[in-house]
Amino acid sequence: MTQSHQAQRDLVHFPIQAMWDAMNKCEGISLKLQPMAVLYLGERQNLWYRSALHLEEMAIPPPAAVPNQKGGNKALQQQLGSQQQLASDVDPSIGMNQMIHGVLWSSEESLQRMYTALGEDDFASAVWQLRGSLGPKMETTVSRPMMDFRAALGYERQGLYYDAKESYEKAMDNFLVDHREKSAHESEFGELQVLSERYAEVLKQLNQWPALYNVAKSEAVDNPCLALEAAWHLDSFDVVPGLLMDAEKRCPPREELNFGFAKAYNALHRVLKEGLNSPQTSYKDEGVDRLIEGLQQMCIKAWRHLPRTGTMAHKPLIEMATRVSDLKELLTILPALHNPSACQLQHVALLKNMVKNWKLRVPGNADDLRFWGEITDLRSQVLTHVINLSTSVSQQLPNVHQEVAAALSTFPILSIHTISQNYFHFSKAARMQQVPKFALEILTKVQTLPVVPLIDCFERVKNHVLACLTLFEHSNQPSDLQSALAAIEGVTMQFFTKEMYADLTALRSQVCIKMMKVDEGHKLIAAAVQMFDNCNEGWLRFGDYYEMLFQKTPGDLMLAKQAVVSYIFGSRSSCDSVARECCAKMIALLNCDDASGIISSAFVEAITFIPPIMLVFWVPQLIHLMMREETANAACVLLTHVAKQNPQPVYLHVRTYFYQMKALDRCKDSKSPMGASIASPIPDVKPVPKRRRTTRDSAPIAVEDIKTEDVSGDGTTIRASAFLKNCVTIMAAVRDSQPTICNALESFANQIFSITMSPDRWGEELHAYLILALKRCYALSFEHKERVMKAEMTPSMIQFINTIVRSFGTGVYQEPGVSATTSTGNAKGFYGDVASEAINKRAQSLQSSSEYNKIKKDFLKDFDSGDLENLKLQAMVNKLKKWIRNFEKVIKTHTSHCYLDANHRPLTNFTNLTADIELPGDHSMQRNLNVIKVVQILPRMDVVIKHNLVCRRLYFINNVGDTIPYLIMADNANNVQGRKEERILQTFMALNPILDEFPEASRRALKFYVPKITPVAPAVRLMEDNQASVCLFDIYKNYCDKKNIDSDGPIIKYYEKLVANGHRNQGAASVHSSASHGGSPQAVAAVLRDCLKEIQTGLVQSRVLRDYFWKLYSSADEYFLFRKTFIRSHAALCVAEYVLRLTKLTPDMMHIHTESGVEGVYSYTFDLDERNGELVPRAAVPFRLTQNLTEIFTCYGVTGPLQQSMVATARALKQYEQKFKANVKTIFWDELTYWMVYRKEVGMNQAFSEAIQVKPSDKSDPSPSSSSSTATPTEPHLPTQLRKGVNKMLADLQEISQFNGHESAALRLIMTAKSPDNLCRMDPSWHPWL
């Protein structure tokens, strides 16, 4: 390109990019380019991500086993073939390498340069981690310098800069030792160059400017630009002119901005050094304004050359723009101070505003230390000169106005305070990034200030102690604790306020606890909270101490009460993380209460001190606590307290559980999850007086018609349980305080339920039931794989099929011999008038439908209850697949959207004037959050298939103006699970703030995607939908449809392969049964590997996902950024699945958001054994990382972002282990509670409270009423099971968080997950080939 094409290059639709994209999409056309040419096009011609993807294909060798793979990308295969031919033409022994200026540049070096320019450091480090291990000539051994280099890269990517520095120095020393007698090979020059560059970057992060200056001036490096950057940080401006002259001759393009800043700083320093002696025009004479304006233009020009989408490549320019803004602010104020006669009050006001702004613009926990080191040094140098200048103006020159002199007299102390605050925040950022030594070095600079305010003295001591505590966690040296204790003892406490004194006392207690002086630490905490009542951090430590004592003596509930009281006072903290931790711990302790109610009394007495907004997150757990007689009173008090400020989440949750428990109470088998509380007599409750409706279209309020004795549809009378009574009390209290909102919510819930019970949904519900039945059949097939063709139906499976046959589209379970009319008549007691009307309308409509009766007749013929007992499992699978296909054809004939009719007028007529309703599920764990309100509900309703359900999609318009889609999900098949998947989503929401606090996780934007979700009725809920999301299984089904392949064909082939090798089936069965324990004969393993290989080569190829997403995105930028986000999101889910022991991730559970790359999984549950309630041992594969996923991630994505993101997630959870344990312990208790109350061995008269008090070792006989043929003699002790489960999770977290530079537990798990030997041992319904 010539100079005349520069303007054309900066256009969005660049001609070269358009030509390259066009040729890349054409078959038979390939680009024969050298790596350096591709790198040049990427950096200089704005083809950033297109060049990166092209270099990836050049660096990664093609798989040897799939050269003629059907359905593959022909253009890519031809392009790879032409690249190999070009490589052999250049140098058969080297490949795609090129000699540039004495350095051998291969495709790996060029790819690493491109990744670095794009700011993708995780990808860049993976290039060197995999160097020499991808080609046909793999290196069997790795040299010592390369091992140290890889370890240093790993430490640097995790923010461990001191460890990285030591590893870099060790690598350079080993390189000199290895090449002392022989010279280095040309291929090692690029490695040395990158090593020196990364070493310099680490020194910049640690702000070790003297060492950096020595490195830059050394003969081996000789980099004047690097020396110039270090010189002005060291105030060595006497050597700057010579360095400027040398750097101007040898300045590379990427260092132009740093060179320009050095010139501007040097010119500004010369002006400030002269002080009042310099004339006012000295700024123009030195060219300061011209240099700053030139820097601004250079930033704009460099911004235009970067990718159009915001990436990490833009971060350095944003940082430089911040430095430019600081310089421009100085340039508008300082000239007035050099002319005292022209200095006025407005100039002093502008100067003070600038200083106050600098006080607020401070680094965050995840910000770049190098950048803020430069900013802090610049501000410190400038403010020091300005302090001297303002002092000279106000004191030495008598011509200055008295008001100006008085205003300038307060400026020095304000500037010193600003400098101190900048250092404190900078030190905190270094401490949070696990660099405590650097944090202590920063704090030493505060001691050099002339006069420090009292508040700054307190902050310096506090930050020094915290840095020493962090350093002790890394080094485990007692001298660090002694240094912290000496810093506290060296302060005169009498000058501090009570709040400061209490904070320092609480910190001193932490030091004593670390020194194993627990009793002394407890006394100090008690003194701190007694001295200052709002010492919330002290209250948290106070509660931890009592909880530790309670764990040693579980029978002493007074200790638990003391801990709860401390946590209640600690929940008032203005720090959200402290308040969240206190709320989680006190709710966990409430589960340990007994009939004495000692712990519950603490909540009743101190309820007013708990912020209601912090308890909204725990509303489901509080409702579950109402199921226990011991904790019901405290739970009611807490829910009523929360409902005063947040009525909507409380009312909807309580209403849903009320109808669900009421329906279970009316079951004819008399089994209830509330245990003995049902059988106990309950005093009569006065009926709640009825009120008039506030809106014309509102439905009847359920609370109005509830009494203690309720009449069922068949004329019988039953007594309400204590749980139902508590639900009535809470709903009545909410209605008394917010009648308008309750009317609107009741009408809204009834309308949503009537939509789910529309007559045309009977086929959709049956479709969902049949899919669930098919999954269970596949699970049984894998359990009996040794005789899969002879396996028979189990009794539980027969019962489930009979349930489907009896209900058959009515939406209500029908007992044998009960007509549909009778069953629908009972629905009025379950769901209210509007719901029963919808159910009756469906029953009448279905009875008069000839199509329904015909399908039902055929269905009953296929699933005759008399033939089910003798039916083989594979025959049942075939029947289920047949009917699933039939119902899918029927569903596809339905309209894709419809409009709400007159029967749903309360929804269509709703506005923000009707009631002040929040967006469903829009409650966060943070206080002071602006709640989004619903303004209108659009009348359009789409019909979509998601989450294995046929859902209705509604559109809500909020007060911000956004349109938010919500799915109406009616899942009657999984209603008995007790909303297990919602508990996992709640766990993810609790872990997200922990990931935000950890710098490395926050820098990578690691988070769990949690949609807004709220229950509306039993088995009905509203969940936020992403219209751009696509399910992995849907991608697979589309691929099968295009190839005319049955989606279950690979599963059939798997079992056919086992049957064909019948003489080995018995051995294969033993292998599969012991797969989790390891070890398998080679013959059986070979059979399984061959089966997996045949499926991947013949049916499901390894490029299904990559080809789909490659065609989905029009530009390489979008594809690359989508892939990066997808990798990081999947990494966080892998850690969660491994640590929390979740169920296996199947393709129908994975939902990928195509507009961002975020992966959402909404069907995770704790993998509990239904027999004993313990966590199930892991299978052969720890998490999902199949060949299709590794193909789209690439080997660099797996070794780089995936591994580093997994390590960062695990380290974040390990760093805040106490918060992780508190949240998981509270939610996992709920899981065990639901396992306990729904297990088959528990009868109606077996009180749930006995499981809390009776240990497995007790010899007391069970009550006769609870004994049955399947009951166990003793019931499990839930606290013991909880402790065992949580300890397993913490042990797994400890294992996966291990990290040692180039080696990590995460990498070992990745290798295990992607190993074909392990994938072939998985259940074929898990689709290990996808």
Short mmCIF file of C-alpha atoms in Angstrom, two decimals, residues 669-983:
data_model
loop_
_atom_site.label_atom_id
_atom_site.label_comp_id
_atom_site.label_asym_id
_atom_site.label_seq_id
_atom_site.Cartn_x
_atom_site.Cartn_y
_atom_site.Cartn_z
CA ASP A 669 -51.38 -41.87 50.57
CA SER A 670 -51.14 -39.40 53.51
CA LYS A 671 -47.41 -38.87 52.98
CA SER A 672 -46.23 -35.36 53.66
CA PRO A 673 -42.82 -33.69 53.80
CA MET A 674 -43.74 -31.97 57.04
CA GLY A 675 -43.47 -35.08 59.17
CA ALA A 676 -45.28 -35.35 62.49
CA SER A 677 -46.44 -31.75 62.45
CA ILE A 678 -49.40 -32.78 60.27
CA ALA A 679 -50.74 -35.25 62.74
CA SER A 680 -50.47 -32.88 65.67
CA PRO A 681 -53.54 -30.78 66.48
CA ILE A 682 -53.38 -27.14 65.52
CA PRO A 683 -55.38 -24.43 67.26
CA ASP A 684 -58.03 -22.78 65.20
CA VAL A 685 -57.05 -19.75 63.23
CA LYS A 686 -59.41 -16.88 62.75
CA PRO A 687 -60.25 -16.37 59.12
CA VAL A 688 -58.80 -13.30 57.50
CA PRO A 689 -61.53 -10.74 56.80
CA LYS A 690 -62.32 -10.30 53.16
CA ARG A 691 -61.60 -7.10 51.31
CA ARG A 692 -62.96 -5.56 48.21
CA ARG A 693 -60.99 -5.86 45.05
CA THR A 694 -59.00 -2.83 44.17
CA THR A 695 -59.02 -3.47 40.44
CA ARG A 696 -61.84 -4.57 38.22
CA ASP A 697 -60.07 -7.51 36.62
CA SER A 698 -58.26 -8.85 39.67
CA ALA A 699 -58.67 -12.51 40.55
CA PRO A 700 -59.80 -13.67 44.01
CA ILE A 701 -57.09 -13.48 46.62
CA ALA A 702 -56.17 -16.92 47.89
CA VAL A 703 -55.61 -15.67 51.43
CA GLU A 704 -59.23 -14.70 51.83
CA ASP A 705 -60.69 -18.18 51.65
CA ILE A 706 -58.14 -20.05 53.77
CA LYS A 707 -59.20 -21.40 57.14
CA THR A 708 -57.76 -23.87 59.55
CA GLU A 709 -60.13 -26.58 58.39
CA ASP A 710 -60.37 -26.72 54.64
CA VAL A 711 -62.92 -28.60 52.59
CA SER A 712 -61.70 -30.60 49.63
CA GLY A 713 -63.52 -31.10 46.41
CA ASP A 714 -65.04 -34.43 47.33
CA GLY A 715 -66.70 -33.14 50.50
CA THR A 716 -64.16 -34.38 53.04
CA THR A 717 -62.59 -32.15 55.64
CA ILE A 718 -58.90 -32.13 56.55
CA ARG A 719 -56.97 -30.08 59.08
CA ALA A 720 -54.37 -27.63 57.83
CA SER A 721 -50.78 -28.16 58.92
CA ALA A 722 -48.64 -25.74 60.86
CA PHE A 723 -46.73 -24.89 57.70
CA LEU A 724 -49.92 -23.88 55.87
CA LYS A 725 -50.97 -21.83 58.87
CA ASN A 726 -47.66 -19.96 58.81
CA CYS A 727 -48.00 -19.37 55.08
CA VAL A 728 -51.47 -17.90 55.63
CA THR A 729 -50.14 -15.64 58.36
CA ILE A 730 -47.32 -14.29 56.20
CA MET A 731 -49.51 -13.74 53.14
CA ALA A 732 -52.10 -11.98 55.29
CA ALA A 733 -49.39 -9.72 56.72
CA VAL A 734 -48.14 -8.86 53.26
CA ARG A 735 -51.67 -8.17 52.09
CA ASP A 736 -52.33 -5.88 55.04
CA SER A 737 -49.25 -3.80 54.27
CA GLN A 738 -49.43 -3.86 50.44
CA PRO A 739 -52.99 -4.68 49.29
CA THR A 740 -52.63 -3.23 45.80
CA ILE A 741 -49.44 -5.14 45.05
CA CYS A 742 -50.92 -8.38 46.39
CA ASN A 743 -54.04 -8.03 44.23
CA ALA A 744 -51.90 -7.46 41.16
CA LEU A 745 -49.56 -10.37 41.99
CA GLU A 746 -52.45 -12.76 42.61
CA SER A 747 -54.10 -11.81 39.35
CA PHE A 748 -50.77 -12.06 37.54
CA ALA A 749 -50.01 -15.54 38.95
CA ASN A 750 -53.48 -16.86 38.12
CA GLN A 751 -53.23 -15.59 34.55
CA ILE A 752 -49.82 -17.19 34.06
CA PHE A 753 -51.12 -20.49 35.42
CA SER A 754 -54.16 -20.38 33.14
CA ILE A 755 -51.81 -19.98 30.15
CA THR A 756 -49.95 -23.14 31.14
CA MET A 757 -53.25 -25.02 31.49
CA SER A 758 -54.65 -24.07 28.10
CA PRO A 759 -56.27 -27.04 26.29
CA ASP A 760 -53.83 -26.97 23.37
CA ARG A 761 -50.85 -27.73 25.66
CA TRP A 762 -51.75 -31.32 26.46
CA GLY A 763 -49.45 -32.68 23.75
CA GLU A 764 -46.59 -30.46 24.90
CA GLU A 765 -46.79 -31.77 28.46
CA LEU A 766 -46.86 -35.36 27.25
CA HIS A 767 -43.84 -34.62 25.07
CA ALA A 768 -41.90 -33.42 28.13
CA TYR A 769 -42.94 -36.49 30.14
CA LEU A 770 -41.88 -38.85 27.36
CA ILE A 771 -38.47 -37.18 27.03
CA LEU A 772 -37.92 -37.64 30.76
CA ALA A 773 -39.01 -41.27 30.51
CA LEU A 774 -36.58 -41.82 27.62
CA LYS A 775 -33.72 -40.39 29.67
CA ARG A 776 -34.52 -42.77 32.50
CA CYS A 777 -34.62 -45.69 30.09
CA TYR A 778 -31.21 -44.75 28.71
CA ALA A 779 -29.86 -44.60 32.27
CA LEU A 780 -31.23 -48.09 32.94
CA SER A 781 -29.72 -49.34 29.70
CA PHE A 782 -26.27 -48.13 30.76
CA GLU A 783 -26.68 -49.77 34.15
CA HIS A 784 -27.51 -53.10 32.46
CA LYS A 785 -25.20 -52.73 29.49
CA GLU A 786 -23.88 -56.26 29.86
CA ARG A 787 -27.34 -57.57 28.93
CA VAL A 788 -28.92 -54.53 27.36
CA MET A 789 -31.05 -56.52 24.93
CA LYS A 790 -32.49 -58.64 27.72
CA ALA A 791 -32.95 -55.90 30.31
CA GLU A 792 -36.48 -55.54 31.69
CA MET A 793 -38.44 -52.62 33.04
CA THR A 794 -37.98 -51.82 36.71
CA PRO A 795 -40.99 -51.30 39.02
CA SER A 796 -40.23 -47.58 39.42
CA MET A 797 -40.09 -47.17 35.67
CA ILE A 798 -43.38 -49.02 35.23
CA GLN A 799 -44.96 -46.76 37.84
CA PHE A 800 -43.72 -43.67 36.04
CA ILE A 801 -45.15 -44.86 32.72
CA ASN A 802 -48.46 -45.62 34.42
CA THR A 803 -48.50 -42.08 35.78
CA ILE A 804 -48.15 -40.70 32.25
CA VAL A 805 -50.91 -43.00 31.01
CA ARG A 806 -53.37 -42.02 33.76
CA SER A 807 -52.81 -38.26 33.55
CA PHE A 808 -52.49 -38.15 29.72
CA GLY A 809 -52.77 -34.46 29.06
CA THR A 810 -55.14 -33.45 31.87
CA GLY A 811 -52.41 -31.78 33.90
CA VAL A 812 -53.60 -33.50 37.11
CA TYR A 813 -52.41 -36.85 38.42
CA GLN A 814 -55.21 -39.40 38.46
CA GLU A 815 -55.27 -42.30 40.87
CA PRO A 816 -56.40 -45.65 39.45
CA GLY A 817 -60.17 -45.77 39.29
CA VAL A 818 -60.61 -41.98 39.61
CA SER A 819 -62.16 -40.14 36.71
CA ALA A 820 -60.76 -37.03 35.19
CA THR A 821 -63.76 -35.01 36.36
CA THR A 822 -63.18 -35.94 40.00
CA SER A 823 -59.49 -35.16 39.80
CA THR A 824 -60.03 -31.78 38.21
CA GLY A 825 -62.66 -31.05 40.81
CA ASN A 826 -60.03 -31.39 43.53
CA ALA A 827 -57.88 -28.80 41.78
CA LYS A 828 -59.90 -25.96 43.24
CA GLY A 829 -58.46 -26.64 46.66
CA PHE A 830 -54.99 -26.80 45.25
CA TYR A 831 -54.69 -23.74 43.05
CA GLY A 832 -57.73 -21.51 43.63
CA ASP A 833 -60.78 -20.59 41.59
CA VAL A 834 -59.05 -19.30 38.48
CA ALA A 835 -56.69 -22.28 38.29
CA SER A 836 -59.46 -24.84 38.80
CA GLU A 837 -61.50 -23.12 36.12
CA ALA A 838 -58.60 -23.49 33.68
CA ILE A 839 -58.15 -27.16 34.57
CA ASN A 840 -61.88 -27.88 34.22
CA LYS A 841 -61.97 -26.07 30.91
CA ARG A 842 -59.06 -28.19 29.65
CA ALA A 843 -60.76 -31.43 30.81
CA GLN A 844 -64.03 -30.53 29.09
CA SER A 845 -62.24 -29.49 25.91
CA LEU A 846 -60.19 -32.67 25.77
CA GLN A 847 -63.18 -34.93 26.38
CA SER A 848 -64.98 -33.43 23.40
CA SER A 849 -61.91 -33.53 21.13
CA SER A 850 -61.94 -36.38 18.63
CA GLU A 851 -58.21 -35.96 17.90
CA TYR A 852 -57.36 -36.23 21.59
CA ASN A 853 -59.50 -39.32 22.07
CA LYS A 854 -58.00 -41.00 19.01
CA ILE A 855 -54.41 -40.32 20.12
CA LYS A 856 -55.23 -41.42 23.65
CA LYS A 857 -56.69 -44.67 22.39
CA ASP A 858 -53.54 -45.43 20.37
CA PHE A 859 -51.34 -44.40 23.29
CA LEU A 860 -53.16 -46.66 25.73
CA LYS A 861 -52.87 -49.49 23.25
CA ASP A 862 -49.09 -49.13 23.06
CA PHE A 863 -48.62 -48.62 26.80
CA ASP A 864 -51.06 -51.13 28.21
CA SER A 865 -50.37 -51.58 31.92
CA GLY A 866 -50.78 -55.35 31.59
CA ASP A 867 -47.97 -55.59 29.06
CA LEU A 868 -45.50 -53.25 30.77
CA GLU A 869 -44.27 -55.82 33.26
CA ASN A 870 -43.23 -58.21 30.47
CA LEU A 871 -41.91 -55.48 28.17
CA LYS A 872 -38.19 -55.33 27.48
CA LEU A 873 -36.33 -52.12 28.08
CA GLN A 874 -35.25 -51.67 24.46
CA ALA A 875 -38.81 -52.17 23.26
CA MET A 876 -39.91 -49.41 25.62
CA VAL A 877 -37.15 -47.17 24.23
CA ASN A 878 -38.41 -47.72 20.71
CA LYS A 879 -42.00 -46.95 21.72
CA LEU A 880 -40.99 -43.78 23.52
CA LYS A 881 -38.92 -42.58 20.54
CA LYS A 882 -41.85 -43.27 18.25
CA TRP A 883 -44.28 -41.22 20.33
CA ILE A 884 -41.76 -38.42 20.87
CA ARG A 885 -41.40 -38.06 17.11
CA ASN A 886 -45.19 -38.10 16.72
CA PHE A 887 -45.67 -35.33 19.25
CA GLU A 888 -42.82 -33.31 17.74
CA LYS A 889 -44.63 -33.37 14.41
CA VAL A 890 -47.81 -32.18 16.13
CA ILE A 891 -45.96 -29.41 17.97
CA LYS A 892 -44.32 -28.16 14.78
CA THR A 893 -47.75 -27.68 13.22
CA HIS A 894 -48.68 -25.20 15.96
CA THR A 895 -48.33 -21.48 15.38
CA SER A 896 -45.03 -19.92 16.35
CA HIS A 897 -46.74 -17.04 18.12
CA CYS A 898 -50.14 -15.86 19.26
CA TYR A 899 -51.73 -12.92 21.04
CA LEU A 900 -53.34 -12.71 24.44
CA ASP A 901 -57.11 -12.70 24.12
CA ALA A 902 -59.84 -11.19 26.28
CA ASN A 903 -59.46 -13.96 28.88
CA HIS A 904 -56.04 -12.53 29.74
CA ARG A 905 -57.12 -8.92 30.02
CA PRO A 906 -55.37 -8.38 33.40
CA LEU A 907 -52.04 -8.96 31.61
CA THR A 908 -52.71 -6.85 28.53
CA ASN A 909 -54.24 -3.98 30.53
CA PHE A 910 -51.46 -3.89 33.12
CA THR A 911 -49.47 -0.65 33.41
CA ASN A 912 -47.25 0.90 36.02
CA LEU A 913 -50.34 2.77 37.26
CA THR A 914 -52.06 -0.50 38.15
CA ALA A 915 -49.46 -1.51 40.74
CA ASP A 916 -45.78 -0.99 41.51
CA ILE A 917 -44.54 -4.42 40.39
CA GLU A 918 -40.87 -5.30 40.11
CA LEU A 919 -39.43 -7.21 37.18
CA PRO A 920 -39.89 -10.92 38.04
CA GLY A 921 -36.88 -12.28 39.85
CA ASP A 922 -35.07 -8.93 39.83
CA HIS A 923 -33.54 -9.04 43.30
CA SER A 924 -29.83 -8.94 43.94
CA MET A 925 -27.48 -9.62 46.84
CA GLN A 926 -26.48 -5.95 46.91
CA ARG A 927 -28.24 -3.19 48.75
CA ASN A 928 -29.04 0.27 47.36
CA LEU A 929 -29.86 -1.32 44.02
CA ASN A 930 -32.22 0.51 41.71
CA VAL A 931 -35.05 -1.99 41.30
CA ILE A 932 -36.42 -2.28 37.78
CA LYS A 933 -40.20 -1.94 37.56
CA VAL A 934 -42.66 -3.36 35.04
CA VAL A 935 -44.39 -0.71 32.91
CA GLN A 936 -46.27 -2.85 30.43
CA ILE A 937 -46.72 -6.43 29.21
CA LEU A 938 -46.88 -6.84 25.45
CA PRO A 939 -49.82 -8.85 24.10
CA ARG A 940 -47.61 -10.97 21.82
CA MET A 941 -46.73 -14.44 23.09
CA ASP A 942 -44.23 -16.67 21.25
CA VAL A 943 -44.16 -20.45 21.34
CA VAL A 944 -40.59 -21.74 21.65
CA ILE A 945 -38.96 -25.07 22.48
CA LYS A 946 -36.29 -24.65 25.17
CA HIS A 947 -35.04 -26.69 28.12
CA ASN A 948 -36.79 -29.78 26.73
CA LEU A 949 -40.09 -27.97 27.16
CA VAL A 950 -42.50 -26.13 24.92
CA CYS A 951 -42.59 -22.72 26.58
CA ARG A 952 -44.48 -19.48 26.09
CA ARG A 953 -42.45 -16.31 25.85
CA LEU A 954 -43.86 -13.06 27.24
CA TYR A 955 -42.32 -9.62 26.77
CA PHE A 956 -42.08 -7.16 29.67
CA ILE A 957 -41.28 -3.47 29.19
CA ASN A 958 -39.44 -2.01 32.18
CA ASN A 959 -39.16 1.58 33.37
CA VAL A 960 -35.80 1.94 31.59
CA GLY A 961 -37.45 1.27 28.23
CA ASP A 962 -35.95 -2.17 27.60
CA THR A 963 -37.99 -5.15 26.44
CA ILE A 964 -37.19 -8.18 28.56
CA PRO A 965 -38.36 -11.63 27.35
CA TYR A 966 -39.50 -14.20 29.91
CA LEU A 967 -40.29 -17.88 29.48
CA ILE A 968 -43.35 -19.43 31.10
CA MET A 969 -42.01 -22.85 32.09
CA ALA A 970 -44.45 -25.52 33.23
CA ASP A 971 -42.48 -28.59 34.22
CA ASN A 972 -44.85 -30.95 36.04
CA ALA A 973 -42.51 -33.88 35.46
CA ASN A 974 -39.73 -32.47 37.66
CA ASN A 975 -41.92 -30.79 40.25
CA VAL A 976 -41.20 -33.48 42.83
CA GLN A 977 -37.51 -32.54 42.86
CA GLY A 978 -38.25 -29.52 45.01
CA ARG A 979 -36.68 -26.99 42.64
CA LYS A 980 -33.22 -28.53 42.88
CA GLU A 981 -31.90 -26.65 39.88
CA GLU A 982 -32.94 -23.31 41.41
CA ARG A 983 -30.72 -24.03 44.40
#
